[in-house]
Coordinates of N, CA and C in Angstrom, one line a residue:
A90 N -22.6 27.3 -12.3 CA -23.3 26.2 -11.9 C -24.3 26.8 -10.5
F91 N -25.3 25.9 -10.3 CA -26.2 26.4 -9.3 C -25.5 25.8 -8.0
S92 N -25.4 26.6 -6.8 CA -24.9 25.8 -5.5 C -25.7 26.0 -4.5
Y93 N -26.2 25.1 -3.8 CA -27.1 25.2 -2.9 C -26.3 24.4 -1.2
R94 N -26.3 25.2 -0.4 CA -25.8 25.3 0.9 C -26.5 23.8 1.4
P95 N -25.9 22.9 2.2 CA -26.6 21.6 2.5 C -27.4 22.1 3.8
A96 N -26.8 23.0 4.7 CA -27.7 23.6 5.8 C -29.2 24.0 5.4
A97 N -29.0 24.8 4.1 CA -30.4 25.2 3.4 C -31.1 24.2 3.2
I98 N -30.5 22.9 2.5 CA -31.5 21.7 1.8 C -32.4 21.2 3.5
V99 N -31.4 20.9 4.5 CA -31.8 20.4 5.6 C -33.1 21.3 6.1
R100 N -32.9 22.7 6.2 CA -33.8 23.7 6.7 C -35.1 23.6 5.8
D101 N -35.0 23.4 4.5 CA -36.1 23.4 3.5 C -37.0 22.0 3.3
A102 N -36.2 20.9 3.9 CA -36.5 19.6 3.9 C -37.5 19.2 5.3
S103 N -36.8 19.8 6.4 CA -37.7 20.1 7.4 C -38.8 20.5 7.5
I104 N -38.9 21.6 6.9 CA -40.5 22.6 6.6 C -41.1 21.8 5.9
S105 N -40.7 20.9 4.7 CA -41.2 20.2 3.7 C -41.9 18.9 4.6
M106 N -41.1 18.1 5.1 CA -41.3 17.1 6.0 C -42.5 17.5 6.7
A107 N -42.4 18.6 7.8 CA -43.2 18.8 8.7 C -44.5 19.0 8.2
L108 N -44.7 19.4 7.0 CA -46.0 19.7 6.4 C -46.5 18.6 6.2
N109 N -45.7 17.7 5.3 CA -46.2 16.4 5.2 C -46.8 15.5 6.3
Y110 N -45.8 15.5 7.3 CA -46.3 14.6 8.6 C -47.6 15.2 9.0
L111 N -47.7 16.5 9.3 CA -48.8 17.1 9.4 C -50.5 16.6 9.0
Y112 N -50.0 16.7 7.2 CA -51.1 16.3 6.6 C -51.4 14.6 7.1
T113 N -50.6 13.9 7.4 CA -50.8 12.3 7.4 C -51.2 12.2 9.1
G114 N -51.2 13.1 9.7 CA -51.9 13.1 11.2 C -50.8 12.9 12.1
K115 N -49.5 12.8 11.9 CA -48.2 12.9 12.6 C -48.0 14.1 13.3
V116 N -48.8 14.7 14.1 CA -48.7 16.0 14.6 C -47.2 16.1 15.6
K117 N -47.0 15.1 16.5 CA -45.9 15.0 17.5 C -44.4 15.5 16.6
E118 N -44.6 14.3 15.3 CA -43.1 14.5 14.3 C -43.2 15.6 13.5
S119 N -44.4 16.3 13.4 CA -44.3 17.8 12.6 C -43.7 18.8 13.2
R120 N -44.3 18.6 14.6 CA -44.0 20.0 15.7 C -42.3 19.6 15.8
A121 N -41.7 18.4 15.7 CA -40.4 18.4 15.8 C -39.4 18.9 14.6
L122 N -40.3 18.7 13.6 CA -39.6 19.2 12.2 C -39.7 20.4 12.0
M123 N -40.8 21.0 12.5 CA -41.4 22.4 12.4 C -40.3 23.4 13.0
L124 N -40.0 22.8 14.4 CA -39.2 23.9 15.2 C -37.8 23.5 14.8
N125 N -37.5 22.5 14.1 CA -35.9 22.4 13.6 C -35.8 23.2 12.5
G126 N -36.9 23.1 11.4 CA -36.9 24.0 10.2 C -36.7 25.5 10.5
A127 N -37.5 25.7 11.5 CA -37.6 27.1 11.9 C -36.3 27.5 12.4
F128 N -35.9 27.0 13.5 CA -34.7 27.5 13.7 C -33.3 27.5 13.1
M129 N -33.5 26.3 11.8 CA -32.5 26.3 10.7 C -32.5 27.6 9.7
L130 N -34.0 28.1 9.9 CA -34.3 29.3 9.0 C -33.7 30.2 9.7
D131 N -33.6 30.4 11.1 CA -32.8 31.7 11.6 C -31.4 31.6 11.3
C132 N -30.8 30.2 11.4 CA -29.5 30.1 11.5 C -28.7 30.2 10.0
V133 N -29.6 29.7 9.1 CA -29.0 30.0 7.4 C -29.3 31.3 7.1
D134 N -30.3 31.7 7.5 CA -30.7 33.4 7.1 C -29.9 34.4 7.8
S135 N -29.6 34.0 8.8 CA -28.5 35.0 9.6 C -27.5 34.2 10.1
D136 N -26.2 35.0 10.7 CA -25.0 34.7 10.8 C -25.3 34.0 12.4
I137 N -25.2 32.8 12.6 CA -25.2 32.1 14.0 C -24.4 33.0 15.1
K138 N -23.2 33.3 14.7 CA -22.7 34.1 15.6 C -23.0 35.4 16.2
N139 N -23.6 36.0 15.1 CA -24.4 37.4 15.4 C -25.6 37.0 16.3
I140 N -26.2 35.7 16.1 CA -27.3 35.4 17.0 C -26.6 35.2 18.7
A141 N -25.6 34.3 18.6 CA -25.0 33.9 19.8 C -24.5 35.2 20.4
Q142 N -23.8 36.4 19.6 CA -23.5 37.5 20.4 C -24.7 38.3 20.9
W143 N -26.0 38.2 20.2 CA -26.8 38.9 20.8 C -27.4 38.5 22.1
C144 N -27.5 37.0 22.0 CA -27.7 36.3 23.2 C -26.7 36.8 24.4
R145 N -25.4 36.8 24.1 CA -24.5 37.1 25.3 C -24.8 38.6 25.8
D146 N -25.0 39.3 24.6 CA -25.5 40.8 25.0 C -26.6 41.2 25.8
N147 N -27.5 40.3 25.7 CA -28.9 40.4 26.2 C -29.1 39.2 27.0
P148 N -28.6 39.3 28.3 CA -28.6 37.7 28.9 C -29.9 37.7 29.6
N149 N -30.8 39.1 29.8 CA -32.1 39.1 30.4 C -33.2 38.8 29.8
V150 N -32.9 38.9 28.2 CA -34.1 38.6 27.3 C -33.9 37.2 26.8
P151 N -34.8 36.4 26.7 CA -34.9 34.8 26.0 C -34.2 35.1 24.5
C152 N -33.3 34.4 24.3 CA -32.6 34.3 23.0 C -33.8 33.9 21.9
M153 N -34.8 33.3 22.3 CA -35.7 32.9 21.2 C -36.4 34.3 20.6
L154 N -36.3 35.6 21.3 CA -36.8 36.7 20.9 C -36.0 37.3 19.5
E155 N -34.6 36.8 19.3 CA -33.7 37.2 18.3 C -33.9 36.1 17.0
L156 N -34.7 35.0 17.6 CA -34.9 34.0 16.5 C -36.4 34.1 16.2
K157 N -36.5 34.9 15.1 CA -37.7 35.5 14.7 C -38.6 34.4 14.3
N158 N -37.9 33.5 13.1 CA -38.7 32.3 12.8 C -39.0 31.3 13.8
F159 N -37.9 30.9 14.6 CA -38.0 29.8 15.7 C -39.4 30.5 16.7
N160 N -39.1 31.8 16.9 CA -40.2 32.1 17.9 C -41.7 32.1 17.5
H161 N -41.9 32.4 16.1 CA -42.9 32.3 15.4 C -43.6 30.9 15.5
A162 N -42.5 29.8 15.1 CA -42.9 28.4 15.2 C -43.5 28.2 16.6
F163 N -42.6 28.5 17.3 CA -43.0 28.0 18.7 C -44.4 28.5 19.2
Y164 N -45.0 29.4 19.0 CA -46.1 29.9 19.2 C -47.4 29.3 18.3
S165 N -46.7 28.7 17.1 CA -47.5 28.2 16.4 C -47.8 26.6 16.4
V166 N -47.1 26.1 17.2 CA -47.2 24.5 17.5 C -48.1 24.4 18.4
I167 N -49.1 25.4 18.8 CA -50.3 25.2 19.9 C -51.3 24.5 19.2
T168 N -51.5 24.5 17.9 CA -52.8 23.8 17.2 C -52.4 23.4 15.9
P169 N -52.8 22.3 15.2 CA -52.4 21.8 14.0 C -52.8 23.0 12.8
A170 N -54.0 23.7 13.1 CA -54.3 24.8 12.3 C -53.2 25.9 12.1
L171 N -52.8 26.2 13.3 CA -51.6 27.3 13.3 C -50.5 26.8 12.7
M172 N -50.0 25.5 13.0 CA -48.8 24.8 12.2 C -49.2 24.9 10.7
E173 N -50.5 24.6 10.5 CA -50.3 24.5 8.8 C -50.1 25.7 8.2
T174 N -50.8 26.8 8.9 CA -50.6 28.1 8.2 C -49.3 28.5 8.2
F175 N -48.4 28.2 9.3 CA -47.0 28.5 9.5 C -46.3 27.9 8.5
L176 N -46.5 26.4 8.2 CA -45.5 25.8 7.2 C -46.1 26.0 5.9
E177 N -47.3 26.3 5.7 CA -47.5 26.3 4.3 C -47.0 28.1 3.8
K178 N -46.7 28.7 4.5 CA -46.2 30.2 4.4 C -44.8 30.0 4.1
K179 N -44.5 29.1 5.1 CA -42.9 29.2 4.8 C -42.3 28.2 3.4
I180 N -43.5 27.4 3.3 CA -43.0 26.5 1.6 C -43.5 27.3 0.8
R181 N -44.3 28.5 0.6 CA -44.3 29.3 -0.5 C -42.9 30.0 -0.7
M182 N -42.0 30.4 0.6 CA -40.9 30.8 0.3 C -39.7 30.2 -0.1
L183 N -39.7 28.7 -0.4 CA -38.7 28.2 -0.8 C -38.8 28.4 -2.5
H184 N -37.5 28.6 -2.9 CA -37.3 29.0 -4.0 C -37.6 27.7 -4.9
N185 N -38.3 28.1 -6.3 CA -38.3 26.9 -7.1 C -37.4 26.1 -7.8
S186 N -35.9 26.8 -7.4 CA -35.1 26.0 -8.0 C -34.3 24.8 -6.9
S187 N -34.9 25.1 -5.7 CA -34.5 24.5 -4.6 C -35.4 22.9 -4.3
R188 N -36.6 23.2 -4.9 CA -37.6 22.3 -4.6 C -37.2 20.8 -4.9
K189 N -36.5 20.7 -6.3 CA -36.0 19.4 -6.5 C -35.3 19.0 -5.5
Q190 N -33.9 19.5 -5.2 CA -33.3 19.0 -4.3 C -34.0 18.7 -3.0
V191 N -34.9 19.6 -2.3 CA -35.6 19.1 -1.3 C -36.2 17.9 -1.4
A192 N -36.7 17.7 -2.5 CA -37.5 16.2 -2.8 C -36.7 15.3 -3.0
N193 N -35.6 15.5 -3.3 CA -34.4 14.4 -3.7 C -33.9 14.1 -2.1
F194 N -33.6 14.9 -1.3 CA -33.0 14.8 0.1 C -34.4 14.0 1.0
I195 N -35.3 14.5 0.9 CA -36.6 13.9 1.5 C -36.7 12.4 1.1
G196 N -37.0 11.9 0.0 CA -36.8 10.6 -0.8 C -35.7 10.2 -0.2
H197 N -34.5 10.5 -0.3 CA -33.5 9.9 0.4 C -33.5 9.6 1.9
S198 N -33.9 10.4 2.5 CA -34.1 10.4 4.1 C -35.0 9.4 4.4
M199 N -36.2 9.3 3.7 CA -37.2 8.3 3.9 C -36.7 7.1 3.7
K200 N -36.0 6.6 2.5 CA -35.3 5.3 2.1 C -34.6 5.2 3.1
C201 N -33.7 5.8 3.7 CA -32.9 5.4 4.9 C -33.5 5.0 6.2
H202 N -34.6 5.7 6.6 CA -35.6 5.5 7.5 C -36.0 4.4 7.6
Q203 N -36.6 3.8 6.4 CA -37.0 2.7 6.0 C -36.2 1.4 6.4
R204 N -35.0 1.7 6.1 CA -34.1 0.4 6.4 C -34.2 -0.2 7.7

């Protein structure tokens, strides 16, 4: 049976929703979702304990440098064109097997938001 981690669904949904919001002109909302998704990319793909330890071991270096996806996203929110490039690249990284779960999660989230 295929198992998918809830944090990974939130990560993928944040990236997907960010691109959708960007396409509809909601840049502010897209930025928030993009940064959230990028942070989740780092936290899901790396052990958060390792990230926290790195930050403690390097107090004079911004922790953002250890968060490669978040760092890239942070500098990509400057313009919608950079955001689109970042988000489309991350969307391509989504596994085909997870896309249906992400779409279902987004659909459920949007229904809850409309209530």
